[in-house]
CSV table of C-alpha atoms in Angstrom, one decimal:
chain,number,residue,atom,x,y,z
A,1,MET,CA,24.3,-235.0,-210.2
A,2,ALA,CA,25.3,-234.0,-206.6
A,3,SER,CA,21.7,-233.5,-205.6
A,4,HIS,CA,20.8,-236.9,-207.1
A,5,LYS,CA,23.6,-238.6,-205.0
A,6,ALA,CA,22.4,-236.7,-202.0
A,7,GLY,CA,18.9,-238.0,-202.6
A,8,MET,CA,20.1,-241.5,-203.0
A,9,PHE,CA,22.1,-241.2,-199.8
A,10,SER,CA,19.1,-239.8,-197.9
A,11,GLY,CA,17.0,-242.7,-199.2
A,12,PHE,CA,19.6,-245.2,-198.1
A,13,MET,CA,19.8,-243.6,-194.6
A,14,SER,CA,16.0,-243.5,-194.3
A,15,ARG,CA,15.7,-247.2,-195.4
A,16,PHE,CA,18.2,-248.5,-192.9
A,17,SER,CA,17.7,-246.1,-189.9
A,18,ARG,CA,15.2,-247.2,-187.3
A,19,ASP,CA,12.9,-245.2,-185.1
A,20,ILE,CA,12.8,-246.2,-181.5
A,21,GLY,CA,10.0,-246.4,-178.9
A,22,ILE,CA,11.1,-246.6,-175.2
A,23,ASP,CA,9.2,-247.6,-172.1
A,24,LEU,CA,11.4,-245.8,-169.5
A,25,GLY,CA,10.1,-247.7,-166.4
A,26,THR,CA,11.1,-247.5,-162.8
A,27,ALA,CA,11.8,-251.3,-162.7
A,28,ASN,CA,12.6,-252.1,-166.3
A,29,THR,CA,13.4,-250.2,-169.6
A,30,LEU,CA,12.0,-251.7,-172.8
A,31,VAL,CA,13.1,-250.6,-176.3
A,32,HIS,CA,10.9,-251.1,-179.4
A,33,VAL,CA,12.6,-250.8,-182.8
A,34,GLY,CA,10.6,-250.1,-185.9
A,35,GLY,CA,9.9,-253.2,-187.9
A,36,MET,CA,11.5,-255.4,-185.3
A,37,GLY,CA,9.3,-255.2,-182.2
A,38,VAL,CA,10.6,-255.2,-178.6
A,39,VAL,CA,14.3,-255.9,-178.8
A,40,LEU,CA,15.5,-255.0,-175.3
A,41,ASN,CA,14.1,-255.5,-171.9
A,42,GLU,CA,16.5,-254.8,-169.0
A,43,PRO,CA,16.3,-253.6,-165.4
A,44,SER,CA,16.5,-249.8,-165.0
A,45,VAL,CA,19.6,-250.1,-162.8
A,46,ILE,CA,23.0,-248.6,-163.1
A,47,ALA,CA,26.3,-249.3,-161.1
A,48,ILE,CA,28.8,-246.4,-160.7
A,49,ASN,CA,32.2,-246.1,-159.1
A,50,LYS,CA,31.6,-243.3,-156.5
A,51,ASP,CA,35.3,-242.3,-156.5
A,52,THR,CA,35.8,-241.9,-160.3
A,53,GLY,CA,32.2,-241.5,-161.5
A,54,GLU,CA,32.8,-244.3,-164.0
A,55,VAL,CA,29.8,-246.3,-165.1
A,56,LEU,CA,30.6,-249.9,-164.3
A,57,ALA,CA,27.4,-251.7,-165.4
A,58,VAL,CA,23.9,-251.1,-166.7
A,59,GLY,CA,20.8,-253.2,-166.8
A,60,GLU,CA,20.8,-256.9,-166.0
A,61,GLU,CA,24.5,-256.9,-165.0
A,62,ALA,CA,24.0,-253.9,-162.6
A,63,LYS,CA,20.9,-255.4,-161.1
A,64,ARG,CA,22.9,-258.5,-160.0
A,65,MET,CA,25.1,-256.0,-158.1
A,66,LEU,CA,22.2,-254.6,-156.0
A,67,GLY,CA,23.0,-255.1,-152.3
A,68,ARG,CA,26.3,-256.8,-153.1
A,69,THR,CA,28.7,-254.0,-153.9
A,70,PRO,CA,31.7,-252.7,-151.9
A,71,GLY,CA,31.6,-249.2,-150.4
A,72,HIS,CA,33.0,-247.4,-153.5
A,73,ILE,CA,30.5,-248.9,-155.9
A,74,VAL,CA,26.8,-247.9,-155.9
A,75,ALA,CA,24.2,-249.8,-157.8
A,76,SER,CA,20.9,-247.9,-157.9
A,77,ARG,CA,17.8,-247.1,-159.8
A,78,PRO,CA,18.0,-243.6,-161.3
A,79,LEU,CA,14.2,-243.5,-161.7
A,80,ARG,CA,11.8,-243.3,-158.8
A,81,ASP,CA,8.0,-243.4,-159.0
A,82,GLY,CA,8.2,-243.3,-162.7
A,83,VAL,CA,10.2,-240.1,-163.0
A,84,ILE,CA,13.9,-239.2,-163.1
A,85,ALA,CA,15.4,-239.0,-159.7
A,86,ASP,CA,19.0,-238.8,-160.9
A,87,TYR,CA,19.3,-237.0,-164.3
A,88,GLU,CA,23.0,-237.8,-165.0
A,89,GLN,CA,22.5,-241.5,-164.3
A,90,THR,CA,19.3,-241.7,-166.4
A,91,GLU,CA,21.2,-240.1,-169.3
A,92,GLU,CA,24.0,-242.6,-169.0
A,93,MET,CA,21.5,-245.5,-168.8
A,94,LEU,CA,19.6,-244.2,-171.9
A,95,LYS,CA,22.9,-243.9,-173.8
A,96,TYR,CA,23.8,-247.5,-173.0
A,97,PHE,CA,20.4,-248.9,-174.0
A,98,ILE,CA,20.1,-246.8,-177.2
A,99,GLY,CA,23.7,-247.6,-178.1
A,100,LYS,CA,23.2,-251.3,-177.5
A,101,VAL,CA,20.2,-251.3,-179.9
A,102,SER,CA,22.0,-249.1,-182.4
A,103,HIS,CA,24.9,-251.6,-182.7
A,104,ARG,CA,22.4,-254.2,-183.8
A,105,PHE,CA,20.3,-252.0,-186.1
A,106,LEU,CA,22.8,-249.5,-187.5
A,107,LEU,CA,21.2,-246.1,-187.1
A,108,ARG,CA,18.7,-244.2,-185.0
A,109,ARG,CA,16.5,-241.3,-185.7
A,110,THR,CA,13.3,-240.5,-183.8
A,111,VAL,CA,12.5,-241.7,-180.3
A,112,VAL,CA,9.2,-241.7,-178.4
A,113,VAL,CA,9.4,-242.2,-174.7
A,114,GLY,CA,6.5,-243.2,-172.5
A,115,ILE,CA,6.1,-241.1,-169.3
A,116,PRO,CA,3.5,-241.1,-166.5
A,117,SER,CA,0.5,-238.8,-167.1
A,118,GLY,CA,1.1,-237.0,-163.8
A,119,VAL,CA,4.6,-235.7,-164.4
A,120,THR,CA,5.5,-232.1,-164.1
A,121,GLU,CA,6.9,-229.9,-166.9
A,122,VAL,CA,10.3,-230.1,-165.4
A,123,GLU,CA,10.2,-233.9,-165.3
A,124,ARG,CA,8.9,-234.0,-168.9
A,125,ARG,CA,11.7,-231.7,-170.0
A,126,ALA,CA,14.3,-233.9,-168.2
A,127,VAL,CA,13.2,-237.0,-170.2
A,128,LEU,CA,13.4,-235.1,-173.5
A,129,GLU,CA,16.8,-233.7,-172.7
A,130,ALA,CA,18.1,-237.1,-171.5
A,131,ALA,CA,16.9,-238.7,-174.8
A,132,ALA,CA,18.5,-236.0,-176.8
A,133,LYS,CA,21.9,-236.3,-175.1
A,134,ALA,CA,21.7,-240.1,-175.5
A,135,GLY,CA,22.1,-239.4,-179.3
A,136,THR,CA,18.7,-239.4,-180.9
A,137,THR,CA,17.8,-236.7,-183.5
A,138,LYS,CA,14.2,-236.1,-182.7
A,139,GLN,CA,12.5,-236.7,-179.3
A,140,TYR,CA,8.9,-237.0,-178.3
A,141,VAL,CA,7.1,-238.2,-175.2
A,142,ILE,CA,3.7,-239.9,-174.9
A,143,GLU,CA,1.7,-240.5,-171.7
A,144,GLU,CA,2.0,-244.1,-170.6
A,145,PRO,CA,-1.8,-244.9,-170.4
A,146,MET,CA,-2.2,-243.8,-174.1
A,147,ALA,CA,0.8,-245.8,-175.1
A,148,ALA,CA,-0.4,-248.8,-173.1
A,149,ALA,CA,-3.9,-248.5,-174.8
A,150,PHE,CA,-2.2,-248.6,-178.2
A,151,GLY,CA,-0.1,-251.6,-177.2
A,152,ALA,CA,-3.1,-253.5,-175.7
A,153,GLY,CA,-5.0,-253.1,-179.0
A,154,LEU,CA,-7.8,-250.8,-177.7
A,155,PRO,CA,-9.7,-248.8,-180.3
A,156,VAL,CA,-8.4,-245.5,-179.0
A,157,ASP,CA,-9.4,-243.5,-182.0
A,158,GLU,CA,-13.1,-244.4,-182.0
A,159,PRO,CA,-15.8,-242.2,-180.4
A,160,SER,CA,-16.3,-244.6,-177.5
A,161,GLY,CA,-14.7,-245.0,-174.2
A,162,SER,CA,-11.8,-247.4,-173.5
A,163,MET,CA,-10.4,-247.8,-170.0
A,164,ILE,CA,-6.8,-248.7,-169.3
A,165,VAL,CA,-5.1,-249.4,-166.0
A,166,ASP,CA,-1.3,-249.6,-166.3
A,167,ILE,CA,0.3,-250.9,-163.1
A,168,GLY,CA,4.1,-250.4,-163.4
A,169,GLY,CA,7.0,-250.4,-160.9
A,170,GLY,CA,6.7,-246.8,-159.7
A,171,THR,CA,3.3,-245.6,-160.8
A,172,THR,CA,-0.2,-246.8,-161.5
A,173,GLU,CA,-1.9,-245.0,-164.5
A,174,VAL,CA,-5.6,-245.1,-164.9
A,175,ALA,CA,-7.2,-243.4,-167.9
A,176,VAL,CA,-10.4,-243.3,-170.0
A,177,ILE,CA,-9.6,-242.7,-173.7
A,178,SER,CA,-11.8,-241.7,-176.6
A,179,LEU,CA,-11.2,-240.2,-180.0
A,180,GLY,CA,-7.4,-240.4,-179.7
A,181,GLY,CA,-7.2,-238.4,-176.4
A,182,ILE,CA,-7.3,-239.0,-172.7
A,183,VAL,CA,-10.7,-237.8,-171.4
A,184,HIS,CA,-9.9,-238.4,-167.7
A,185,SER,CA,-6.8,-239.9,-166.0
A,186,ARG,CA,-5.4,-240.5,-162.6
A,187,SER,CA,-1.7,-241.2,-161.8
A,188,ILE,CA,-0.7,-242.4,-158.4
A,189,ARG,CA,2.8,-243.2,-157.2
A,190,ILE,CA,1.8,-246.5,-155.8
A,191,ALA,CA,2.6,-249.6,-157.8
A,192,GLY,CA,4.9,-252.6,-157.8
A,193,ASP,CA,7.7,-251.0,-155.7
A,194,GLU,CA,5.2,-250.3,-152.9
A,195,LEU,CA,4.0,-253.9,-152.9
A,196,ASP,CA,7.6,-255.0,-152.5
A,197,GLU,CA,8.2,-252.5,-149.6
A,198,ALA,CA,5.0,-253.7,-147.9
A,199,ILE,CA,6.2,-257.3,-148.1
A,200,SER,CA,9.6,-256.3,-146.6
A,201,SER,CA,7.9,-254.3,-143.8
A,202,TYR,CA,5.6,-257.2,-143.0
A,203,VAL,CA,8.4,-259.8,-142.8
A,204,LYS,CA,10.4,-257.4,-140.6
A,205,ARG,CA,7.5,-256.9,-138.2
A,206,ALA,CA,6.2,-260.5,-138.1
A,207,TYR,CA,9.5,-262.4,-138.2
A,208,ASN,CA,12.2,-259.9,-137.1
A,209,LEU,CA,13.8,-260.7,-140.5
A,210,PHE,CA,15.4,-258.1,-142.8
A,211,ILE,CA,15.1,-259.1,-146.5
A,212,GLY,CA,16.4,-257.2,-149.5
A,213,GLU,CA,14.3,-255.7,-152.3
A,214,LYS,CA,15.1,-258.5,-154.7
A,215,THR,CA,13.9,-261.1,-152.2
A,216,ALA,CA,10.7,-259.1,-151.6
A,217,GLU,CA,10.1,-258.8,-155.3
A,218,ASN,CA,10.7,-262.5,-155.8
A,219,CYS,CA,8.3,-263.3,-153.0
A,220,LYS,CA,5.6,-261.2,-154.7
A,221,ILE,CA,6.2,-263.0,-158.0
A,222,GLN,CA,6.3,-266.5,-156.5
A,223,ILE,CA,3.4,-266.4,-154.0
A,224,GLY,CA,1.8,-262.9,-154.1
A,225,SER,CA,-1.9,-262.6,-154.8
A,226,ALA,CA,-4.6,-260.0,-154.6
A,227,TYR,CA,-7.5,-262.5,-154.2
A,228,PRO,CA,-7.8,-265.8,-152.3
A,229,LEU,CA,-6.3,-268.7,-154.2
A,230,ALA,CA,-7.8,-272.1,-154.7
A,231,GLN,CA,-4.6,-273.6,-153.2
A,232,GLU,CA,-2.6,-271.3,-151.0
A,233,LEU,CA,1.2,-271.2,-151.5
A,234,GLU,CA,4.2,-270.8,-149.2
A,235,LEU,CA,7.8,-269.7,-149.7
A,236,THR,CA,11.0,-269.8,-147.6
A,237,LEU,CA,12.7,-266.4,-147.4
A,238,LYS,CA,16.3,-265.8,-146.4
A,239,GLY,CA,17.6,-262.7,-144.7
A,240,ARG,CA,19.3,-261.2,-141.7
A,241,ASP,CA,17.9,-261.7,-138.1
A,242,LEU,CA,17.3,-258.2,-136.7
A,243,VAL,CA,18.1,-259.4,-133.1
A,244,SER,CA,21.3,-261.6,-133.6
A,245,GLY,CA,22.4,-260.0,-136.9
A,246,LEU,CA,23.0,-263.5,-138.3
A,247,PRO,CA,21.6,-265.1,-141.5
A,248,ARG,CA,18.2,-266.8,-140.9
A,249,SER,CA,15.2,-268.0,-142.9
A,250,ALA,CA,11.5,-268.0,-142.4
A,251,THR,CA,8.6,-269.5,-144.3
A,252,VAL,CA,5.7,-267.3,-145.3
A,253,THR,CA,2.3,-268.1,-146.9
A,254,SER,CA,0.4,-266.4,-149.7
A,255,GLU,CA,-2.3,-265.5,-147.2
A,256,GLU,CA,0.2,-263.5,-145.2
A,257,ILE,CA,1.6,-261.8,-148.3
A,258,ARG,CA,-1.9,-260.9,-149.5
A,259,MET,CA,-2.6,-259.3,-146.1
A,260,ALA,CA,0.7,-257.5,-146.3
A,261,ILE,CA,0.0,-255.8,-149.6
A,262,GLN,CA,-3.7,-255.0,-148.8
A,263,GLU,CA,-3.1,-251.3,-148.3
A,264,PRO,CA,-1.3,-250.5,-151.6
A,265,LEU,CA,-3.8,-252.7,-153.5
A,266,ALA,CA,-6.6,-250.7,-151.9
A,267,ALA,CA,-5.1,-247.4,-153.1
A,268,ILE,CA,-4.9,-248.8,-156.7
A,269,VAL,CA,-8.5,-250.0,-156.6
A,270,ASP,CA,-9.5,-246.5,-155.2
A,271,ALA,CA,-7.8,-244.8,-158.2
A,272,VAL,CA,-9.8,-247.0,-160.6
A,273,LYS,CA,-13.1,-246.2,-158.8
A,274,LEU,CA,-12.3,-242.4,-158.7
A,275,THR,CA,-11.6,-242.4,-162.4
A,276,LEU,CA,-14.8,-244.2,-163.2
A,277,GLU,CA,-16.7,-241.7,-161.0
A,278,ALA,CA,-15.2,-238.8,-162.8
A,279,THR,CA,-15.9,-240.2,-166.3
A,280,PRO,CA,-18.8,-238.8,-168.4
A,281,PRO,CA,-21.8,-241.2,-168.2
A,282,GLU,CA,-21.7,-242.2,-171.9
A,283,LEU,CA,-18.0,-243.2,-171.7
A,284,ALA,CA,-18.5,-244.9,-168.4
A,285,ALA,CA,-21.2,-247.0,-170.0
A,286,ASP,CA,-18.8,-247.9,-172.8
A,287,ALA,CA,-16.3,-249.0,-170.2
A,288,MET,CA,-19.0,-251.2,-168.6
A,289,ASP,CA,-19.6,-252.9,-171.9
A,290,ARG,CA,-16.0,-253.2,-173.1
A,291,GLY,CA,-14.4,-253.7,-169.6
A,292,ILE,CA,-11.2,-252.5,-168.0
A,293,MET,CA,-7.9,-253.5,-169.6
A,294,LEU,CA,-5.0,-254.2,-167.3
A,295,ALA,CA,-1.4,-253.6,-168.4
A,296,GLY,CA,2.0,-253.4,-166.8
A,297,GLY,CA,3.9,-255.9,-164.6
A,298,GLY,CA,1.3,-255.4,-161.8
A,299,ALA,CA,-1.3,-257.0,-164.1
A,300,LEU,CA,0.5,-260.3,-163.6
A,301,LEU,CA,-0.2,-260.4,-159.8
A,302,ARG,CA,-2.5,-263.3,-159.2
A,303,GLY,CA,-6.2,-262.4,-158.9
A,304,ILE,CA,-5.8,-258.6,-159.3
A,305,ASP,CA,-8.3,-258.7,-162.2
A,306,ARG,CA,-10.8,-260.5,-159.9
A,307,LEU,CA,-10.2,-258.0,-157.1
A,308,ILE,CA,-10.8,-254.9,-159.3
A,309,GLN,CA,-13.8,-256.6,-161.0
A,310,LYS,CA,-15.4,-257.3,-157.5
A,311,GLU,CA,-14.8,-253.8,-156.3
A,312,THR,CA,-16.0,-251.9,-159.4
A,313,MET,CA,-18.6,-254.4,-160.8
A,314,VAL,CA,-17.0,-253.8,-164.2
A,315,PRO,CA,-15.5,-256.7,-166.3
A,316,VAL,CA,-11.7,-256.7,-166.2
A,317,HIS,CA,-9.3,-258.2,-168.8
A,318,ILE,CA,-5.6,-258.6,-168.8
A,319,ALA,CA,-3.7,-257.5,-172.0
A,320,ASP,CA,-2.0,-260.3,-174.1
A,321,GLU,CA,1.5,-258.9,-173.3
A,322,PRO,CA,1.0,-256.7,-170.2
A,323,LEU,CA,4.7,-256.2,-169.6
A,324,ASN,CA,5.3,-255.0,-173.2
A,325,CYS,CA,2.2,-252.8,-173.7
A,326,VAL,CA,3.8,-249.4,-173.2
A,327,ALA,CA,6.8,-250.3,-175.3
A,328,ILE,CA,4.7,-251.8,-178.1
A,329,GLY,CA,2.5,-248.7,-178.0
A,330,THR,CA,5.4,-246.3,-178.2
A,331,GLY,CA,6.7,-248.3,-181.2
A,332,MET,CA,3.3,-248.2,-182.9
A,333,VAL,CA,3.1,-244.5,-182.4
A,334,VAL,CA,6.6,-243.7,-183.7
A,335,GLU,CA,6.0,-245.9,-186.8
A,336,ALA,CA,2.8,-244.0,-187.6
A,337,LEU,CA,4.3,-240.6,-186.8
A,338,HIS,CA,5.5,-239.8,-190.3
A,339,GLU,CA,2.3,-240.9,-192.1
A,340,ASN,CA,-0.4,-239.9,-189.5
A,341,PRO,CA,-0.9,-236.2,-189.0
A,342,VAL,CA,-3.2,-236.8,-186.0
A,343,ILE,CA,-0.6,-238.8,-184.1
A,344,ARG,CA,2.1,-236.2,-185.1
A,345,LYS,CA,0.0,-233.4,-183.7
A,346,MET,CA,-0.7,-235.4,-180.5
A,347,LEU,CA,3.0,-236.0,-179.9
A,348,GLU,CA,4.1,-232.5,-180.7
A,349,LYS,CA,1.5,-231.2,-178.2
A,350,SER,CA,2.6,-233.6,-175.4
A,351,SER,CA,6.3,-233.0,-176.1
A,352,ARG,CA,6.1,-229.2,-176.1
A,353,PRO,CA,8.3,-227.7,-173.4
């Protein structure tokens, strides 16, 4: 009788608990819950009281504090270039996000976290430990280009080559995938954040105007482009005059911003070219036929598909939900984990300390 009740309780727990997929990004963290899809998308920002160590805000609320806090409060990003820069803050941030999801969906069991393909073993272990301390029962990691390929709907388990370029906030991941594995990949720590920094540097040089990172990011979103536009745009930026120290504004054009971000864009294009050059001829031919799939927030930059296509002579497509690809992919993998031994073996191998 006791064993029967235990079995019923176990079935109840299994039925109502939800596995979680997490895209732990430099700019944003997305959480996918089994059977529900992407349920959380918030900035990877945490605000802490320096004097007491108390966490004051996480996510959207903390991002609003960036550049606006008094001396004893620090609002920062605990992830840099796609990896953990501050372990304790990342742990607190994960606890908050997982807890927020758990309140809505009762229980949590297994978590799969997307990580850049170029991380070290120490960085990989840090992600697994942070996820464990955040309250999950079983932790796995998956390389972001593989998760993005799943999320973009590429046929990753077929014996043909699929090429994915995931341009995030901290890293750009380029990979050729075949038969459920990464044949060749390249990870560079140049992505959305470097585009923002390039814009800030240009405005400082050209206009003697200091702008914050939020203003630079907004400029990239509003008028940024990687390829000439049919109708060029302009935007008024507000910041601090570097000479007088007083507030001032300046109007910049999309042509100027395109010139400002030319260098980091060239590094991203070079990473794609080098990956293609290192790919076996048969798989490179498949990529030529199928095209390159773009994912991540960087895929939304105007004309970036046209730029990469022009430079590589390979067709380029943008995923249906580029911002959500990694999160959707981690969710698909964690949902298939219990039924698919191939996926389970892949995750166990990638998550081994």
